[in-house]
């Protein structure tokens, strides 16, 4: 995944997720780190998007915290952090979604849309909080107003 294909807000969320990983002594950046960072992002649109899609955002954030607490920790990582296979797979789905939509950049809402389809933890948590693909699609279209993502 090329970082320059991500919107600047999405890049900031990934940097925040990396800080979260370091602070919690995790070795891999997982999809739940990214989603947690997106929910807490200052000036981000993820909370608004999920609220418009009738997702229980407070439940989702709480359950993400529980899931983060369950991840294994490692000592002495010394900055050796990697993207998990699950995250790489989700990024590839995001890339495909952006190409299908003819976006020039990959935005955070596509990560949420890819996440709701995911069979892993992030998909389970999104679904448990009330997220569905159809309602998210509608909320994304309303948020974008029919526009493509052509600016980072």
JSON list of C-alpha atoms in Angstrom, two decimals:
[
{"chain": "A", "resi": 1, "resn": "UNK", "atom": "CA", "xyz": [0.00, 0.00, 0.00]},
{"chain": "A", "resi": 2, "resn": "UNK", "atom": "CA", "xyz": [1.40, 3.34, -1.02]},
{"chain": "A", "resi": 3, "resn": "UNK", "atom": "CA", "xyz": [0.99, 5.92, 1.74]},
{"chain": "A", "resi": 4, "resn": "UNK", "atom": "CA", "xyz": [0.79, 8.71, -0.84]},
{"chain": "A", "resi": 5, "resn": "UNK", "atom": "CA", "xyz": [-2.50, 7.20, -2.06]},
{"chain": "A", "resi": 6, "resn": "UNK", "atom": "CA", "xyz": [-4.12, 7.85, 1.33]},
{"chain": "A", "resi": 7, "resn": "UNK", "atom": "CA", "xyz": [-5.84, 11.08, 2.28]},
{"chain": "A", "resi": 8, "resn": "UNK", "atom": "CA", "xyz": [-3.91, 13.22, 4.74]},
{"chain": "A", "resi": 9, "resn": "UNK", "atom": "CA", "xyz": [-6.49, 12.55, 7.50]},
{"chain": "A", "resi": 10, "resn": "UNK", "atom": "CA", "xyz": [-6.18, 8.80, 6.95]},
{"chain": "A", "resi": 11, "resn": "UNK", "atom": "CA", "xyz": [-2.38, 9.08, 7.08]},
{"chain": "A", "resi": 12, "resn": "UNK", "atom": "CA", "xyz": [-2.67, 10.93, 10.41]},
{"chain": "A", "resi": 13, "resn": "UNK", "atom": "CA", "xyz": [-4.92, 8.20, 11.78]},
{"chain": "A", "resi": 14, "resn": "UNK", "atom": "CA", "xyz": [-2.34, 5.57, 10.82]},
{"chain": "A", "resi": 15, "resn": "UNK", "atom": "CA", "xyz": [0.37, 7.60, 12.58]},
{"chain": "A", "resi": 16, "resn": "UNK", "atom": "CA", "xyz": [-1.88, 7.83, 15.65]},
{"chain": "A", "resi": 17, "resn": "UNK", "atom": "CA", "xyz": [-2.46, 4.08, 15.47]},
{"chain": "A", "resi": 18, "resn": "UNK", "atom": "CA", "xyz": [1.30, 3.53, 15.35]},
{"chain": "A", "resi": 19, "resn": "UNK", "atom": "CA", "xyz": [1.68, 5.64, 18.51]},
{"chain": "A", "resi": 20, "resn": "UNK", "atom": "CA", "xyz": [-1.06, 3.57, 20.13]},
{"chain": "A", "resi": 21, "resn": "UNK", "atom": "CA", "xyz": [0.83, 0.39, 19.24]},
{"chain": "A", "resi": 22, "resn": "UNK", "atom": "CA", "xyz": [4.04, 1.75, 20.73]},
{"chain": "A", "resi": 23, "resn": "UNK", "atom": "CA", "xyz": [2.31, 2.92, 23.89]},
{"chain": "A", "resi": 24, "resn": "UNK", "atom": "CA", "xyz": [0.66, -0.46, 24.43]},
{"chain": "A", "resi": 25, "resn": "UNK", "atom": "CA", "xyz": [3.80, -2.50, 23.60]},
{"chain": "A", "resi": 26, "resn": "UNK", "atom": "CA", "xyz": [2.16, -4.28, 20.67]},
{"chain": "A", "resi": 27, "resn": "UNK", "atom": "CA", "xyz": [4.26, -5.50, 17.78]},
{"chain": "A", "resi": 28, "resn": "UNK", "atom": "CA", "xyz": [1.75, -5.22, 14.93]},
{"chain": "A", "resi": 29, "resn": "UNK", "atom": "CA", "xyz": [-0.57, -2.47, 13.77]},
{"chain": "A", "resi": 30, "resn": "UNK", "atom": "CA", "xyz": [-3.93, -4.19, 13.58]},
{"chain": "A", "resi": 31, "resn": "UNK", "atom": "CA", "xyz": [-7.20, -2.97, 12.03]},
{"chain": "A", "resi": 32, "resn": "UNK", "atom": "CA", "xyz": [-8.56, -2.31, 15.52]},
{"chain": "A", "resi": 33, "resn": "UNK", "atom": "CA", "xyz": [-5.70, 0.15, 16.17]},
{"chain": "A", "resi": 34, "resn": "UNK", "atom": "CA", "xyz": [-6.65, 2.08, 13.03]},
{"chain": "A", "resi": 35, "resn": "UNK", "atom": "CA", "xyz": [-10.36, 2.10, 13.84]},
{"chain": "A", "resi": 36, "resn": "UNK", "atom": "CA", "xyz": [-9.66, 3.21, 17.42]},
{"chain": "A", "resi": 37, "resn": "UNK", "atom": "CA", "xyz": [-7.47, 6.06, 16.11]},
{"chain": "A", "resi": 38, "resn": "UNK", "atom": "CA", "xyz": [-10.12, 7.07, 13.57]},
{"chain": "A", "resi": 39, "resn": "UNK", "atom": "CA", "xyz": [-12.77, 7.29, 16.29]},
{"chain": "A", "resi": 40, "resn": "UNK", "atom": "CA", "xyz": [-10.55, 9.54, 18.42]},
{"chain": "A", "resi": 41, "resn": "UNK", "atom": "CA", "xyz": [-9.24, 11.66, 15.55]},
{"chain": "A", "resi": 42, "resn": "UNK", "atom": "CA", "xyz": [-9.58, 15.40, 16.06]},
{"chain": "A", "resi": 43, "resn": "UNK", "atom": "CA", "xyz": [-11.55, 16.86, 13.17]},
{"chain": "A", "resi": 44, "resn": "UNK", "atom": "CA", "xyz": [-12.11, 13.44, 11.62]},
{"chain": "A", "resi": 45, "resn": "UNK", "atom": "CA", "xyz": [-15.40, 12.34, 10.09]},
{"chain": "A", "resi": 46, "resn": "UNK", "atom": "CA", "xyz": [-15.53, 8.72, 11.29]},
{"chain": "A", "resi": 47, "resn": "UNK", "atom": "CA", "xyz": [-17.72, 9.34, 14.35]},
{"chain": "A", "resi": 48, "resn": "UNK", "atom": "CA", "xyz": [-20.11, 11.44, 12.27]},
{"chain": "A", "resi": 49, "resn": "UNK", "atom": "CA", "xyz": [-20.25, 8.83, 9.51]},
{"chain": "A", "resi": 50, "resn": "UNK", "atom": "CA", "xyz": [-20.91, 5.98, 11.94]},
{"chain": "A", "resi": 51, "resn": "UNK", "atom": "CA", "xyz": [-23.52, 7.98, 13.83]},
{"chain": "A", "resi": 52, "resn": "UNK", "atom": "CA", "xyz": [-25.31, 8.72, 10.54]},
{"chain": "A", "resi": 53, "resn": "UNK", "atom": "CA", "xyz": [-25.23, 4.98, 9.83]},
{"chain": "A", "resi": 54, "resn": "UNK", "atom": "CA", "xyz": [-26.98, 4.32, 13.18]},
{"chain": "A", "resi": 55, "resn": "UNK", "atom": "CA", "xyz": [-23.90, 2.68, 14.69]},
{"chain": "A", "resi": 56, "resn": "UNK", "atom": "CA", "xyz": [-23.56, 2.75, 18.47]},
{"chain": "A", "resi": 57, "resn": "UNK", "atom": "CA", "xyz": [-20.23, 4.61, 18.49]},
{"chain": "A", "resi": 58, "resn": "UNK", "atom": "CA", "xyz": [-19.79, 4.51, 22.27]},
{"chain": "A", "resi": 59, "resn": "UNK", "atom": "CA", "xyz": [-20.29, 0.73, 22.33]},
{"chain": "A", "resi": 60, "resn": "UNK", "atom": "CA", "xyz": [-17.89, 0.33, 19.41]},
{"chain": "A", "resi": 61, "resn": "UNK", "atom": "CA", "xyz": [-15.16, 2.41, 21.08]},
{"chain": "A", "resi": 62, "resn": "UNK", "atom": "CA", "xyz": [-15.59, 0.57, 24.35]},
{"chain": "A", "resi": 63, "resn": "UNK", "atom": "CA", "xyz": [-15.35, -2.83, 22.67]},
{"chain": "A", "resi": 64, "resn": "UNK", "atom": "CA", "xyz": [-12.31, -1.71, 20.68]},
{"chain": "A", "resi": 65, "resn": "UNK", "atom": "CA", "xyz": [-10.64, -0.84, 23.99]},
{"chain": "A", "resi": 66, "resn": "UNK", "atom": "CA", "xyz": [-11.41, -4.32, 25.32]},
{"chain": "A", "resi": 67, "resn": "UNK", "atom": "CA", "xyz": [-10.04, -5.91, 22.13]},
{"chain": "A", "resi": 68, "resn": "UNK", "atom": "CA", "xyz": [-6.87, -3.81, 22.34]},
{"chain": "A", "resi": 69, "resn": "UNK", "atom": "CA", "xyz": [-6.36, -4.93, 25.93]},
{"chain": "A", "resi": 70, "resn": "UNK", "atom": "CA", "xyz": [-6.46, -8.56, 24.79]},
{"chain": "A", "resi": 71, "resn": "UNK", "atom": "CA", "xyz": [-3.69, -8.19, 22.21]},
{"chain": "A", "resi": 72, "resn": "UNK", "atom": "CA", "xyz": [-0.33, -9.68, 23.20]},
{"chain": "A", "resi": 73, "resn": "UNK", "atom": "CA", "xyz": [2.38, -7.33, 24.34]},
{"chain": "A", "resi": 74, "resn": "UNK", "atom": "CA", "xyz": [6.09, -7.59, 23.72]},
{"chain": "A", "resi": 75, "resn": "UNK", "atom": "CA", "xyz": [9.00, -6.04, 25.58]},
{"chain": "A", "resi": 76, "resn": "UNK", "atom": "CA", "xyz": [11.99, -4.49, 23.88]},
{"chain": "A", "resi": 77, "resn": "UNK", "atom": "CA", "xyz": [10.37, -3.89, 20.49]},
{"chain": "A", "resi": 78, "resn": "UNK", "atom": "CA", "xyz": [12.59, -0.81, 19.96]},
{"chain": "A", "resi": 79, "resn": "UNK", "atom": "CA", "xyz": [10.41, 0.60, 17.22]},
{"chain": "A", "resi": 80, "resn": "UNK", "atom": "CA", "xyz": [10.22, -2.66, 15.26]},
{"chain": "A", "resi": 81, "resn": "UNK", "atom": "CA", "xyz": [6.51, -2.41, 14.42]},
{"chain": "A", "resi": 82, "resn": "UNK", "atom": "CA", "xyz": [4.89, -4.12, 11.45]},
{"chain": "A", "resi": 83, "resn": "UNK", "atom": "CA", "xyz": [1.56, -4.06, 9.68]},
{"chain": "A", "resi": 84, "resn": "UNK", "atom": "CA", "xyz": [-0.45, -7.19, 10.46]},
{"chain": "A", "resi": 85, "resn": "UNK", "atom": "CA", "xyz": [-1.56, -9.47, 7.65]},
{"chain": "A", "resi": 86, "resn": "UNK", "atom": "CA", "xyz": [-5.18, -8.58, 8.48]},
{"chain": "A", "resi": 87, "resn": "UNK", "atom": "CA", "xyz": [-4.41, -4.88, 8.08]},
{"chain": "A", "resi": 88, "resn": "UNK", "atom": "CA", "xyz": [-2.59, -5.40, 4.79]},
{"chain": "A", "resi": 89, "resn": "UNK", "atom": "CA", "xyz": [-5.59, -7.37, 3.52]},
{"chain": "A", "resi": 90, "resn": "UNK", "atom": "CA", "xyz": [-7.98, -4.58, 4.58]},
{"chain": "A", "resi": 91, "resn": "UNK", "atom": "CA", "xyz": [-5.79, -1.95, 2.92]},
{"chain": "A", "resi": 92, "resn": "UNK", "atom": "CA", "xyz": [-5.95, -3.96, -0.30]},
{"chain": "A", "resi": 93, "resn": "UNK", "atom": "CA", "xyz": [-9.75, -4.03, -0.05]},
{"chain": "A", "resi": 94, "resn": "UNK", "atom": "CA", "xyz": [-9.70, -0.24, 0.50]},
{"chain": "A", "resi": 95, "resn": "UNK", "atom": "CA", "xyz": [-7.53, 0.18, -2.59]},
{"chain": "A", "resi": 96, "resn": "UNK", "atom": "CA", "xyz": [-9.96, -1.87, -4.66]},
{"chain": "A", "resi": 97, "resn": "UNK", "atom": "CA", "xyz": [-12.95, 0.09, -3.31]},
{"chain": "A", "resi": 98, "resn": "UNK", "atom": "CA", "xyz": [-11.28, 3.38, -4.18]},
{"chain": "A", "resi": 99, "resn": "UNK", "atom": "CA", "xyz": [-10.55, 2.17, -7.72]},
{"chain": "A", "resi": 100, "resn": "UNK", "atom": "CA", "xyz": [-14.14, 0.98, -8.13]},
{"chain": "A", "resi": 101, "resn": "UNK", "atom": "CA", "xyz": [-15.38, 4.41, -7.01]},
{"chain": "A", "resi": 102, "resn": "UNK", "atom": "CA", "xyz": [-12.79, 6.11, -9.23]},
{"chain": "A", "resi": 103, "resn": "UNK", "atom": "CA", "xyz": [-11.28, 7.98, -6.27]},
{"chain": "A", "resi": 104, "resn": "UNK", "atom": "CA", "xyz": [-7.74, 9.24, -6.64]},
{"chain": "A", "resi": 105, "resn": "UNK", "atom": "CA", "xyz": [-7.08, 8.80, -2.91]},
{"chain": "A", "resi": 106, "resn": "UNK", "atom": "CA", "xyz": [-8.11, 6.26, -0.30]},
{"chain": "A", "resi": 107, "resn": "UNK", "atom": "CA", "xyz": [-10.17, 7.81, 2.48]},
{"chain": "A", "resi": 108, "resn": "UNK", "atom": "CA", "xyz": [-10.98, 6.63, 5.97]},
{"chain": "A", "resi": 109, "resn": "UNK", "atom": "CA", "xyz": [-14.61, 5.92, 5.13]},
{"chain": "A", "resi": 110, "resn": "UNK", "atom": "CA", "xyz": [-13.46, 3.23, 2.72]},
{"chain": "A", "resi": 111, "resn": "UNK", "atom": "CA", "xyz": [-11.53, 1.65, 5.59]},
{"chain": "A", "resi": 112, "resn": "UNK", "atom": "CA", "xyz": [-14.77, 1.57, 7.59]},
{"chain": "A", "resi": 113, "resn": "UNK", "atom": "CA", "xyz": [-16.64, 0.08, 4.63]},
{"chain": "A", "resi": 114, "resn": "UNK", "atom": "CA", "xyz": [-13.94, -2.56, 4.14]},
{"chain": "A", "resi": 115, "resn": "UNK", "atom": "CA", "xyz": [-13.96, -3.20, 7.89]},
{"chain": "A", "resi": 116, "resn": "UNK", "atom": "CA", "xyz": [-17.69, -3.89, 8.04]},
{"chain": "A", "resi": 117, "resn": "UNK", "atom": "CA", "xyz": [-17.22, -6.62, 5.41]},
{"chain": "A", "resi": 118, "resn": "UNK", "atom": "CA", "xyz": [-14.24, -8.09, 7.29]},
{"chain": "A", "resi": 119, "resn": "UNK", "atom": "CA", "xyz": [-14.55, -11.52, 8.92]},
{"chain": "A", "resi": 120, "resn": "UNK", "atom": "CA", "xyz": [-12.08, -10.61, 11.69]},
{"chain": "A", "resi": 121, "resn": "UNK", "atom": "CA", "xyz": [-12.32, -8.66, 14.92]},
{"chain": "A", "resi": 122, "resn": "UNK", "atom": "CA", "xyz": [-12.92, -5.25, 13.36]},
{"chain": "A", "resi": 123, "resn": "UNK", "atom": "CA", "xyz": [-15.83, -6.59, 11.29]},
{"chain": "A", "resi": 124, "resn": "UNK", "atom": "CA", "xyz": [-17.34, -8.36, 14.29]},
{"chain": "A", "resi": 125, "resn": "UNK", "atom": "CA", "xyz": [-17.13, -5.23, 16.43]},
{"chain": "A", "resi": 126, "resn": "UNK", "atom": "CA", "xyz": [-18.59, -2.99, 13.73]},
{"chain": "A", "resi": 127, "resn": "UNK", "atom": "CA", "xyz": [-21.44, -5.42, 13.12]},
{"chain": "A", "resi": 128, "resn": "UNK", "atom": "CA", "xyz": [-22.13, -5.81, 16.85]},
{"chain": "A", "resi": 129, "resn": "UNK", "atom": "CA", "xyz": [-22.39, -2.02, 17.13]},
{"chain": "A", "resi": 130, "resn": "UNK", "atom": "CA", "xyz": [-25.00, -1.97, 14.36]},
{"chain": "A", "resi": 131, "resn": "UNK", "atom": "CA", "xyz": [-22.95, -1.27, 11.24]},
{"chain": "A", "resi": 132, "resn": "UNK", "atom": "CA", "xyz": [-24.17, -2.74, 7.97]},
{"chain": "A", "resi": 133, "resn": "UNK", "atom": "CA", "xyz": [-22.69, -2.41, 4.52]},
{"chain": "A", "resi": 134, "resn": "UNK", "atom": "CA", "xyz": [-25.88, -1.01, 2.95]},
{"chain": "A", "resi": 135, "resn": "UNK", "atom": "CA", "xyz": [-26.43, 1.69, 5.56]},
{"chain": "A", "resi": 136, "resn": "UNK", "atom": "CA", "xyz": [-22.74, 2.66, 5.51]},
{"chain": "A", "resi": 137, "resn": "UNK", "atom": "CA", "xyz": [-22.83, 2.95, 1.72]},
{"chain": "A", "resi": 138, "resn": "UNK", "atom": "CA", "xyz": [-25.79, 5.33, 2.02]},
{"chain": "A", "resi": 139, "resn": "UNK", "atom": "CA", "xyz": [-24.10, 7.37, 4.77]},
{"chain": "A", "resi": 140, "resn": "UNK", "atom": "CA", "xyz": [-20.91, 7.63, 2.69]},
{"chain": "A", "resi": 141, "resn": "UNK", "atom": "CA", "xyz": [-22.85, 8.83, -0.35]},
{"chain": "A", "resi": 142, "resn": "UNK", "atom": "CA", "xyz": [-24.68, 11.42, 1.77]},
{"chain": "A", "resi": 143, "resn": "UNK", "atom": "CA", "xyz": [-21.42, 12.60, 3.31]},
{"chain": "A", "resi": 144, "resn": "UNK", "atom": "CA", "xyz": [-19.66, 12.85, -0.04]},
{"chain": "A", "resi": 145, "resn": "UNK", "atom": "CA", "xyz": [-22.58, 14.38, -1.88]},
{"chain": "A", "resi": 146, "resn": "UNK", "atom": "CA", "xyz": [-21.75, 12.36, -4.98]},
{"chain": "A", "resi": 147, "resn": "UNK", "atom": "CA", "xyz": [-18.18, 13.68, -5.11]},
{"chain": "A", "resi": 148, "resn": "UNK", "atom": "CA", "xyz": [-15.08, 11.58, -5.70]},
{"chain": "A", "resi": 149, "resn": "UNK", "atom": "CA", "xyz": [-11.99, 11.83, -3.48]},
{"chain": "A", "resi": 150, "resn": "UNK", "atom": "CA", "xyz": [-9.59, 13.71, -5.75]},
{"chain": "A", "resi": 151, "resn": "UNK", "atom": "CA", "xyz": [-7.61, 15.66, -3.15]},
{"chain": "A", "resi": 152, "resn": "UNK", "atom": "CA", "xyz": [-5.43, 14.29, -0.36]}
]
